[in-house]
Each structure stands twice: as C-alpha cells, then as structure tokens.
Short mmCIF file of C-alpha atoms in Angstrom, two decimals:
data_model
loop_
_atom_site.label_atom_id
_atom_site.label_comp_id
_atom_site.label_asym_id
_atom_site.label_seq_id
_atom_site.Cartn_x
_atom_site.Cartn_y
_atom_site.Cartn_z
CA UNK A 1 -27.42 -23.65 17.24
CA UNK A 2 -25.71 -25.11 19.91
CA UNK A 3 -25.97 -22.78 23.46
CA UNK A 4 -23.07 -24.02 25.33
CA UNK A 5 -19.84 -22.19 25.35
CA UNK A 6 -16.82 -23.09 27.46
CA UNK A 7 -14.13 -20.35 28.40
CA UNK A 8 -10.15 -20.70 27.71
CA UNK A 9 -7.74 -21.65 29.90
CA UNK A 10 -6.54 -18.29 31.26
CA UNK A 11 -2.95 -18.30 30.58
CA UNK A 12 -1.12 -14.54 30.70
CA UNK A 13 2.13 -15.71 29.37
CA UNK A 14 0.08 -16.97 26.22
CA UNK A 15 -1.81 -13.67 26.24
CA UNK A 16 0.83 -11.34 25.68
CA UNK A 17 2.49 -13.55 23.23
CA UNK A 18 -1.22 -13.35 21.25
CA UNK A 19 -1.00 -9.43 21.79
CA UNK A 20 2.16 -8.69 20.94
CA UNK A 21 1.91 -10.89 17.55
CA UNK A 22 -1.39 -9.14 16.59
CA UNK A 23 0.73 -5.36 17.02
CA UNK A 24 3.22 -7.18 14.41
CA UNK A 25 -0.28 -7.90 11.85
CA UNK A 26 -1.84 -4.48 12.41
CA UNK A 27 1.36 -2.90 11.73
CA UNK A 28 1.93 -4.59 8.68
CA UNK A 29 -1.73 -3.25 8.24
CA UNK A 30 -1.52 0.05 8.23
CA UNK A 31 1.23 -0.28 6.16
CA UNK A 32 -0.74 -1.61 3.47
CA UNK A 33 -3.51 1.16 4.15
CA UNK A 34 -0.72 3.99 3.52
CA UNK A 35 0.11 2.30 0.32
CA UNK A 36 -3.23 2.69 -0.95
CA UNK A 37 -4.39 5.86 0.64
CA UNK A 38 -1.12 7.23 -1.47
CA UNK A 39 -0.14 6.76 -4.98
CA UNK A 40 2.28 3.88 -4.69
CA UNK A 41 0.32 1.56 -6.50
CA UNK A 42 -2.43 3.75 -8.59
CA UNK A 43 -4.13 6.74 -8.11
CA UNK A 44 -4.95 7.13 -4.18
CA UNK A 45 -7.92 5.44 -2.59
CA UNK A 46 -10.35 7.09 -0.20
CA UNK A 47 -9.90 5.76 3.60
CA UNK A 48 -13.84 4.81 2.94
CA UNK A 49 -12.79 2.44 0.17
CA UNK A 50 -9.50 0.85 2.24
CA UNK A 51 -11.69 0.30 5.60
CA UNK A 52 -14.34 -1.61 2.95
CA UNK A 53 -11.82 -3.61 1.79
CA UNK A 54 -10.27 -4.47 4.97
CA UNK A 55 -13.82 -5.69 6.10
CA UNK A 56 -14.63 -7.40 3.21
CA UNK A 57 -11.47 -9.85 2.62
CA UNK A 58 -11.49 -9.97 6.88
CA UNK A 59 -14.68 -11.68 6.11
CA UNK A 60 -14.26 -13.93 3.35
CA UNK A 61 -11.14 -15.19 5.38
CA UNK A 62 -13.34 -16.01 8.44
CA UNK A 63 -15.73 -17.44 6.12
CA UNK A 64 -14.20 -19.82 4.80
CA UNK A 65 -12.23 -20.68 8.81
CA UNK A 66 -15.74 -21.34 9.98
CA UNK A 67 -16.84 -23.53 6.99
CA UNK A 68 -13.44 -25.69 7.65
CA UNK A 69 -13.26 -25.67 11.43
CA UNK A 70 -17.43 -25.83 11.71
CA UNK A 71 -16.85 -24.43 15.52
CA UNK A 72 -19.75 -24.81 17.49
CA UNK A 73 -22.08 -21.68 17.60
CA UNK A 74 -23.86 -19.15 20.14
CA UNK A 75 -26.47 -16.94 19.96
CA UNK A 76 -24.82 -14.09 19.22
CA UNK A 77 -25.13 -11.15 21.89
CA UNK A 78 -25.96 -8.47 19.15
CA UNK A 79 -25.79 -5.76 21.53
CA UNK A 80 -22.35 -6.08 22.74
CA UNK A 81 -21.52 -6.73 18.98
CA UNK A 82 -23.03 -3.96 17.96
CA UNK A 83 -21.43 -1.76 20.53
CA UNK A 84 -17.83 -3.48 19.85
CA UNK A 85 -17.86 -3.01 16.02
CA UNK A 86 -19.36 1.11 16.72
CA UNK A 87 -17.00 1.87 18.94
CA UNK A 88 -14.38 0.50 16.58
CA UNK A 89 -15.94 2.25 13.39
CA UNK A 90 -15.82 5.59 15.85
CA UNK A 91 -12.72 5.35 16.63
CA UNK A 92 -11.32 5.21 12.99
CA UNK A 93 -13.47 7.72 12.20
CA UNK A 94 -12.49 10.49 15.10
CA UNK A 95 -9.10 9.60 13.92
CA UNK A 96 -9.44 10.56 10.40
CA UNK A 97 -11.61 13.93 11.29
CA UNK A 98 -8.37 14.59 13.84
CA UNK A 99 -5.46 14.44 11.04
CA UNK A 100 -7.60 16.72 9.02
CA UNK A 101 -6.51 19.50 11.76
CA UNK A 102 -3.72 18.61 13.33
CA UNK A 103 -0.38 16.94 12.28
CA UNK A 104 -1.19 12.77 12.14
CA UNK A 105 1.92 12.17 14.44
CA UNK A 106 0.51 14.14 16.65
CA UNK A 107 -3.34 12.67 16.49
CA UNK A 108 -1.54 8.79 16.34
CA UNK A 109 0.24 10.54 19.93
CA UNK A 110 -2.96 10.85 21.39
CA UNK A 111 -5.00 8.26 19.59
CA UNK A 112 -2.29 5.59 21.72
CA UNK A 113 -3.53 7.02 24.99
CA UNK A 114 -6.22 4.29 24.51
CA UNK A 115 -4.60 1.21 26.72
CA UNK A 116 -5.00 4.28 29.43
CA UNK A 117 -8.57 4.22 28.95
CA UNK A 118 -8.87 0.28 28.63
CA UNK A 119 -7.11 0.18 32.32
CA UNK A 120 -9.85 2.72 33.26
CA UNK A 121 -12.70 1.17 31.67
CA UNK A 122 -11.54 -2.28 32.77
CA UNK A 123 -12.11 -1.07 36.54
CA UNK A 124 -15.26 0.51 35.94
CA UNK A 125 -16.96 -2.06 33.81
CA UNK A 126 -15.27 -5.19 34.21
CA UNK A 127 -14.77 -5.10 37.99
CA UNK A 128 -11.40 -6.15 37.29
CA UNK A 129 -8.50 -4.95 40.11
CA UNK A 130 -5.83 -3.19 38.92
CA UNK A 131 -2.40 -3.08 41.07
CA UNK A 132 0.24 -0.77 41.20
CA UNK A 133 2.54 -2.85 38.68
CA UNK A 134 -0.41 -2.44 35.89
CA UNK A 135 -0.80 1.41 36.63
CA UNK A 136 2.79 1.66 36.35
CA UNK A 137 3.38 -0.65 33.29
CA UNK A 138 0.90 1.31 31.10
CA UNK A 139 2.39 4.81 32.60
CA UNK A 140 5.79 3.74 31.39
CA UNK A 141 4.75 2.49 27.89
CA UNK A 142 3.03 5.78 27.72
CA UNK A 143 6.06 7.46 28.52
CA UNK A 144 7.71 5.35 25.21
CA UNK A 145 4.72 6.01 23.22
CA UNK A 146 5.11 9.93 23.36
CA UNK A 147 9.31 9.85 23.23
CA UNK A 148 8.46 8.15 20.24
CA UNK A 149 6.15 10.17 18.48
CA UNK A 150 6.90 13.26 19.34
CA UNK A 151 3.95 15.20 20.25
CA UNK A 152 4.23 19.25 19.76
CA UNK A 153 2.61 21.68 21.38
CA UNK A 154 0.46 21.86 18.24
CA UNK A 155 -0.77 18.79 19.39
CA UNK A 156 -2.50 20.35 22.44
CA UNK A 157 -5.50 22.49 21.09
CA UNK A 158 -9.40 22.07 20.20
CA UNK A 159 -9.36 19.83 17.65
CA UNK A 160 -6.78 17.10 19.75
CA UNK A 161 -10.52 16.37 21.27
CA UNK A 162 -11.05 14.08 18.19
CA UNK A 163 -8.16 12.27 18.50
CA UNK A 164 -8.78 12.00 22.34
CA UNK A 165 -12.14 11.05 21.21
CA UNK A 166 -10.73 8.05 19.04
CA UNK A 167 -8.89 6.72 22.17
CA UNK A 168 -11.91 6.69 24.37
CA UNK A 169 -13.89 4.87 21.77
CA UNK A 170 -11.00 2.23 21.25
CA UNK A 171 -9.95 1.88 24.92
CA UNK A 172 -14.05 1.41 25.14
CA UNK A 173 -13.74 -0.89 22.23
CA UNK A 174 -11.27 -3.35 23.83
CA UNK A 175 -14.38 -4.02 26.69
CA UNK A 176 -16.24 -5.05 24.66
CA UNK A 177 -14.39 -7.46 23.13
CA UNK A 178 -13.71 -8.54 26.95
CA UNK A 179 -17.05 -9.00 27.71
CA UNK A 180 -18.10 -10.85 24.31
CA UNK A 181 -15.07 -13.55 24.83
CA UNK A 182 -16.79 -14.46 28.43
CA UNK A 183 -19.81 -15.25 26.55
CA UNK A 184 -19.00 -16.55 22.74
CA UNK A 185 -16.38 -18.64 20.67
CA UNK A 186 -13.44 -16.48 19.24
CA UNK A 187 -13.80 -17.12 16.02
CA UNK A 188 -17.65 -16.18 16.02
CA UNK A 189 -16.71 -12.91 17.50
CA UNK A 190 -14.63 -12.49 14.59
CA UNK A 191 -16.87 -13.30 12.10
CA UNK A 192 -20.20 -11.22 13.40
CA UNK A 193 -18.08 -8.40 14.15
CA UNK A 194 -16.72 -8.40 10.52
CA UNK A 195 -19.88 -9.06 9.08
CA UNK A 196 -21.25 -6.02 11.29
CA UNK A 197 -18.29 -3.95 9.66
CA UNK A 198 -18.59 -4.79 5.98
CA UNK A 199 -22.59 -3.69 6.77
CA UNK A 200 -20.89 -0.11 8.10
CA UNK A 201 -17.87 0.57 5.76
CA UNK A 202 -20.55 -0.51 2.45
CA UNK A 203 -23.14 2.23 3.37
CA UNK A 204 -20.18 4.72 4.10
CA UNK A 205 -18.48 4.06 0.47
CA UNK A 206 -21.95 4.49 -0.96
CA UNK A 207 -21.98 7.66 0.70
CA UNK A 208 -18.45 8.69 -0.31
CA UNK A 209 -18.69 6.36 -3.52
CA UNK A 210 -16.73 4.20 -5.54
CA UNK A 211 -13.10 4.32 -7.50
CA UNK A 212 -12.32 0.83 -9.67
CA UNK A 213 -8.78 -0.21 -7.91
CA UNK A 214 -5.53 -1.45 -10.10
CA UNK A 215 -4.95 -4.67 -9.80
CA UNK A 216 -1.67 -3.96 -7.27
CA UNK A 217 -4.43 -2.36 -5.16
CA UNK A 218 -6.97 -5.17 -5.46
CA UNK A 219 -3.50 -7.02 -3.78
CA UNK A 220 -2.92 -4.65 -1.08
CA UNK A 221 -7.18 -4.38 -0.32
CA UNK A 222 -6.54 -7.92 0.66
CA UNK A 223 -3.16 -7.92 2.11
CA UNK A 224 -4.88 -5.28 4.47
CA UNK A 225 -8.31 -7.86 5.11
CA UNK A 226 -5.67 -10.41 5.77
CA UNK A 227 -3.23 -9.06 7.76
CA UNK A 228 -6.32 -7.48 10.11
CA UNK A 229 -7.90 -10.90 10.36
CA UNK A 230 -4.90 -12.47 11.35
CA UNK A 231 -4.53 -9.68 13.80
CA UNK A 232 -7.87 -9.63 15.09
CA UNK A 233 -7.46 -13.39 15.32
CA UNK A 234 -4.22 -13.37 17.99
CA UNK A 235 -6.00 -10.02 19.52
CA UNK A 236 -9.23 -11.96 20.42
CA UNK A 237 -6.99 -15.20 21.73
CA UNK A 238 -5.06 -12.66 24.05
CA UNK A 239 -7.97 -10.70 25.77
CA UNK A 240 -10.26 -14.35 25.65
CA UNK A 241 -6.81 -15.50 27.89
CA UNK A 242 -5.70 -12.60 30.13
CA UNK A 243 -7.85 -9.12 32.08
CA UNK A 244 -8.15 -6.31 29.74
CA UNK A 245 -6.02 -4.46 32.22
CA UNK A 246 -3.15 -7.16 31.53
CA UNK A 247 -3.31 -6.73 27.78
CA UNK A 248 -3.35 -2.80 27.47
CA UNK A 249 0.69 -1.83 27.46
CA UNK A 250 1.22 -4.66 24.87
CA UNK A 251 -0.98 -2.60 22.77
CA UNK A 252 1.99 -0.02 22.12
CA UNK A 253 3.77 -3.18 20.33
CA UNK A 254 2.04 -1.66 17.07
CA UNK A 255 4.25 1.25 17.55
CA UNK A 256 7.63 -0.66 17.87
CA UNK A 257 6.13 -2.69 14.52
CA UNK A 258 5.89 0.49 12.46
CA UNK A 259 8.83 1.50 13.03
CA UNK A 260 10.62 -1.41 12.08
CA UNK A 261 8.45 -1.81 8.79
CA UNK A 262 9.44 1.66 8.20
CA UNK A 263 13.19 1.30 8.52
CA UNK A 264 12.67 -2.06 6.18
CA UNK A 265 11.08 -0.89 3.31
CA UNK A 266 11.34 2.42 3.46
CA UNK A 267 14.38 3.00 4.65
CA UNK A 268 13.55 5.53 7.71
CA UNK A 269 16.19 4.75 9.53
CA UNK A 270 15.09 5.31 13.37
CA UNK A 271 17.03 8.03 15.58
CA UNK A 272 18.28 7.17 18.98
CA UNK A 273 15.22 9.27 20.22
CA UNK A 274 13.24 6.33 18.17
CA UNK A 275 15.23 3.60 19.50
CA UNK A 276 14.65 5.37 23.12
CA UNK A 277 11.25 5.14 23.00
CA UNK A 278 10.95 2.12 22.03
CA UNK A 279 13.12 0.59 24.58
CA UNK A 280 10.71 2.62 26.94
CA UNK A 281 7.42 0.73 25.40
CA UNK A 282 9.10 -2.28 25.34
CA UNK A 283 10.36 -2.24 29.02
CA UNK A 284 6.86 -1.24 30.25
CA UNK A 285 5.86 -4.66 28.52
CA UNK A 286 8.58 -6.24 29.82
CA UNK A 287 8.08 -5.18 33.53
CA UNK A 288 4.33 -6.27 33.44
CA UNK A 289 5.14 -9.54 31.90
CA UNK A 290 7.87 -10.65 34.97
CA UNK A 291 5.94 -9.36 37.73
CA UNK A 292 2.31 -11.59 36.41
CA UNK A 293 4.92 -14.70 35.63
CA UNK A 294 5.46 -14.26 39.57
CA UNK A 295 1.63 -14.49 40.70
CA UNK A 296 0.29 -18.19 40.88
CA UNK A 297 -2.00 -18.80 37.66
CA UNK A 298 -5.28 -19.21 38.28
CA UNK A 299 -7.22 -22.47 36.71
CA UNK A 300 -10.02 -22.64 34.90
CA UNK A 301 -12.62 -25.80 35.18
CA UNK A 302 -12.74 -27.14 31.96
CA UNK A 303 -16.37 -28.16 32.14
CA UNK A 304 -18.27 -24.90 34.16
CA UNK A 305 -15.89 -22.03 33.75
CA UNK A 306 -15.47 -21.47 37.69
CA UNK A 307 -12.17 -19.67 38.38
CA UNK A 308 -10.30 -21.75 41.25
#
C-alpha cells in the first residue's frame, strides 16, 4: 500500500457545516435505535443487537465506497484505532450502565458535557490554543444543553459517575479521531474503525446473544448503519478540516436534531423552555462561527502539509 498521505485544506466554515450535518444523521440515528430498542416494529431488541447492526451495515456501506472510490491507502495506525473505536465502545457502554440508575434525560444531560472535555483534552493532547471565544462558545452551548434537558437534582448522585464517565470517554474519543485524520485518509478511518467495531459489538451479542429481527427491524438495523455512516462520514470531514476545540459546541447540534425529529413524527411538540434552549445551543454555535470567519484562514501546502 501506498505510504503517502496528504492533509485537507483546513477550511472552518466547511467544518462546521460537516459537523452540524453529521448532528442531523446521528439524530436521525438514535431515532432509529429507539424504534428498535422498543416495540414499534416487533418485539424489542437488546442495545447489544442495535450497536451490531449499526456496525455491520456502517461497514458494508464503506465497503463498497472504498471498492468504488479505490482511495489510496496507509498503514493503518492500529493503536490510535484501537484507542478511537474503545473509547467509543466505552462510552456507549457507561451510558447504558448510567440509564439503568438514573432517569436517561438526566444521564443524556451529563453524557453532552463531552465537547467540555474535547476542549480540555484538545489542550492537553493536541497542543492546540484555545481562546476566550472557544471557552465561552462551549460554556454557552452548555448552558442550552442543560435548559434543554432538564437535569434534576436526581441527576446529581453516585451513579451520574457513569454517565460522566461516558463523556470523558467520548470527549477522549473525538482526539483520537483528531490525531488519526493528521495521519490517514478519511474514508480509511472510517472503514478500520468500523471494522474494529463490528469485531467489538459481535463478541458482545455472543455474550448477550441473539433475537431473529422482523423484517421492519432488519429496515431500521440498516437505516441506523446508514444514517451513522453518513454521519461518521461529515464528522470525520469536519475534525480532518478544523481544531477539535473548533468543532466541540457544534456537537450539541444532535440535541436541536432530536428535538425536531421528535416534534415530526412523534408529535412532542417542544415547550418554550425547549425552544429556549435551543436558541441557547444554537447561539453558542453561532457566536463561534462569526468570530473564526473574522481570523485570516490559514493555508495548507498542497504537496507537504506545512501550515503557512
């Protein structure tokens, strides 16, 4: 395989566009997921079975993108992967040992404190400098994120530590990612860390084991593989494009997503305490997009990657 790999063009108006459309996908997502881990379309599947699924299709679908495109391949960094697609697994998992105590609106509350940890993380690990604007921009969609979901004081006892847990591994997660797009082609990312996953969800179904889906589940199993791949897809094209520190407030995007799916199809109709917070999340965004279109964009050589 080829070893030559040539960065993006950073571009941060591009990279919140990317971000922002991948929220819209793993919205649409998890809406698929609650379909299935409910009896809407057949008796209920395990969360094992749906994160299986969602790995599997994610797959196939990058599969068959890499035997059409034929992008030129890396060595793949296997630690980084493996640490990238653990993390991820981790996350999910904390997250489904946290609604098993506490109310889920109150574990996704704290599970979205994970663009906090990114910022962090992105300091720490990245080197990357972080200005007042960013602090403030996640801090406000923060602010949105908990007006909208309404965190009780339930929220606040032992077992919030696994939802906490969740956002550390996520916010971890997202550096990762970071650090394999400065090395490796996006759509190779994709398909090793997919290939990584359907290796980690197929020993955790055997564990858990297996219930034959009807054949309106065997749909939504794949509307959730393709939705997340087309997520992951814009995800990886916004962090390959902007800091990791850049891309964390647009995170909260999923948020504003569910909502609106839920008002759609379900007919939730959102309170003004809804629409509140998401004006909140969505001014954060907003704020951090117009002060970065201000800064002079920095260019890219084409041929060695230098930063000018």
């Amino acid at each position: 395989m080829a070893e030559t790999f040539a960065p993006v063009q950073p571009d941060n108006r591009m990279a919140a566009m990317s971000i922002v459309a991948a929220t819209c996908f793993i919205a649409l997502s998890t809406l698929f997921a609650k379909m299935l881990t409910t009896d809407a379309l057949g008796p209920a599947l395990s969360p094992f079975q749906v994160s299986h699924g969602r790995f599997v299709f994610a797959l196939l679908f990058f599969v068959v993108g890499v035997a059409v495109i034929r992008p030129r391949l890396t060595r793949p960094h296997w630690g980084l992967h493996l640490a990238r697609t653990g993390c991820g697994w981790g996350g999910v998992t904390l997250m489904f040992a946290a609604v098993a105590f506490i109310p889920m609106a109150d574990a996704t509350a704290l599970s979205f404190t994970s663009p906090v940890f990114t910022l962090i993380f992105a300091v720490v690990l990245l080197g990357e400098t972080v200005g007042w604007v960013r602090w403030a921009a996640v801090a406000v969609a923060l602010t949105g994120a908990a007006v909208l979901l309404r965190p009780t004081p339930e929220s606040f006892q032992p077992a919030a530590l696994l939802a906490l847990g969740a956002a550390v591994a996520m916010g971890t997660e997202n550096i990762w990612i970071k650090k394999l797009t400065r090395r490796e082609g996006r759509l190779q990312i994709l398909l090793v860390n997919n290939l990584v996953g359907v290796v980690i969800a197929s020993a955790a179904l055997l564990a858990v084991g297996w219930q034959s889906p009807t054949s309106a589940q065997w749909g939504a199993l794949a509307g959730v593989g393709l939705s997340m791949a087309t997520a992951q897809s814009f995800y990886i094209n916004g962090m390959a494009r902007a800091d990791a520190s850049f891309v964390a407030p647009f995170i909260y995007g999923t948020l504003v997503f569910a909502a609106l799916y839920d008002a759609v199809i379900f007919g939730a109709v959102p309170d003004w305490v809804s629409w509140l917070g998401a004006a909140i999340i969505v001014a954060g965004a907003l704020l951090l997009a117009w002060r970065e279109g201000r800064k002079r964009p920095t260019r890219l050589h084409p041929v060695a990657g230098v930063v000018k």
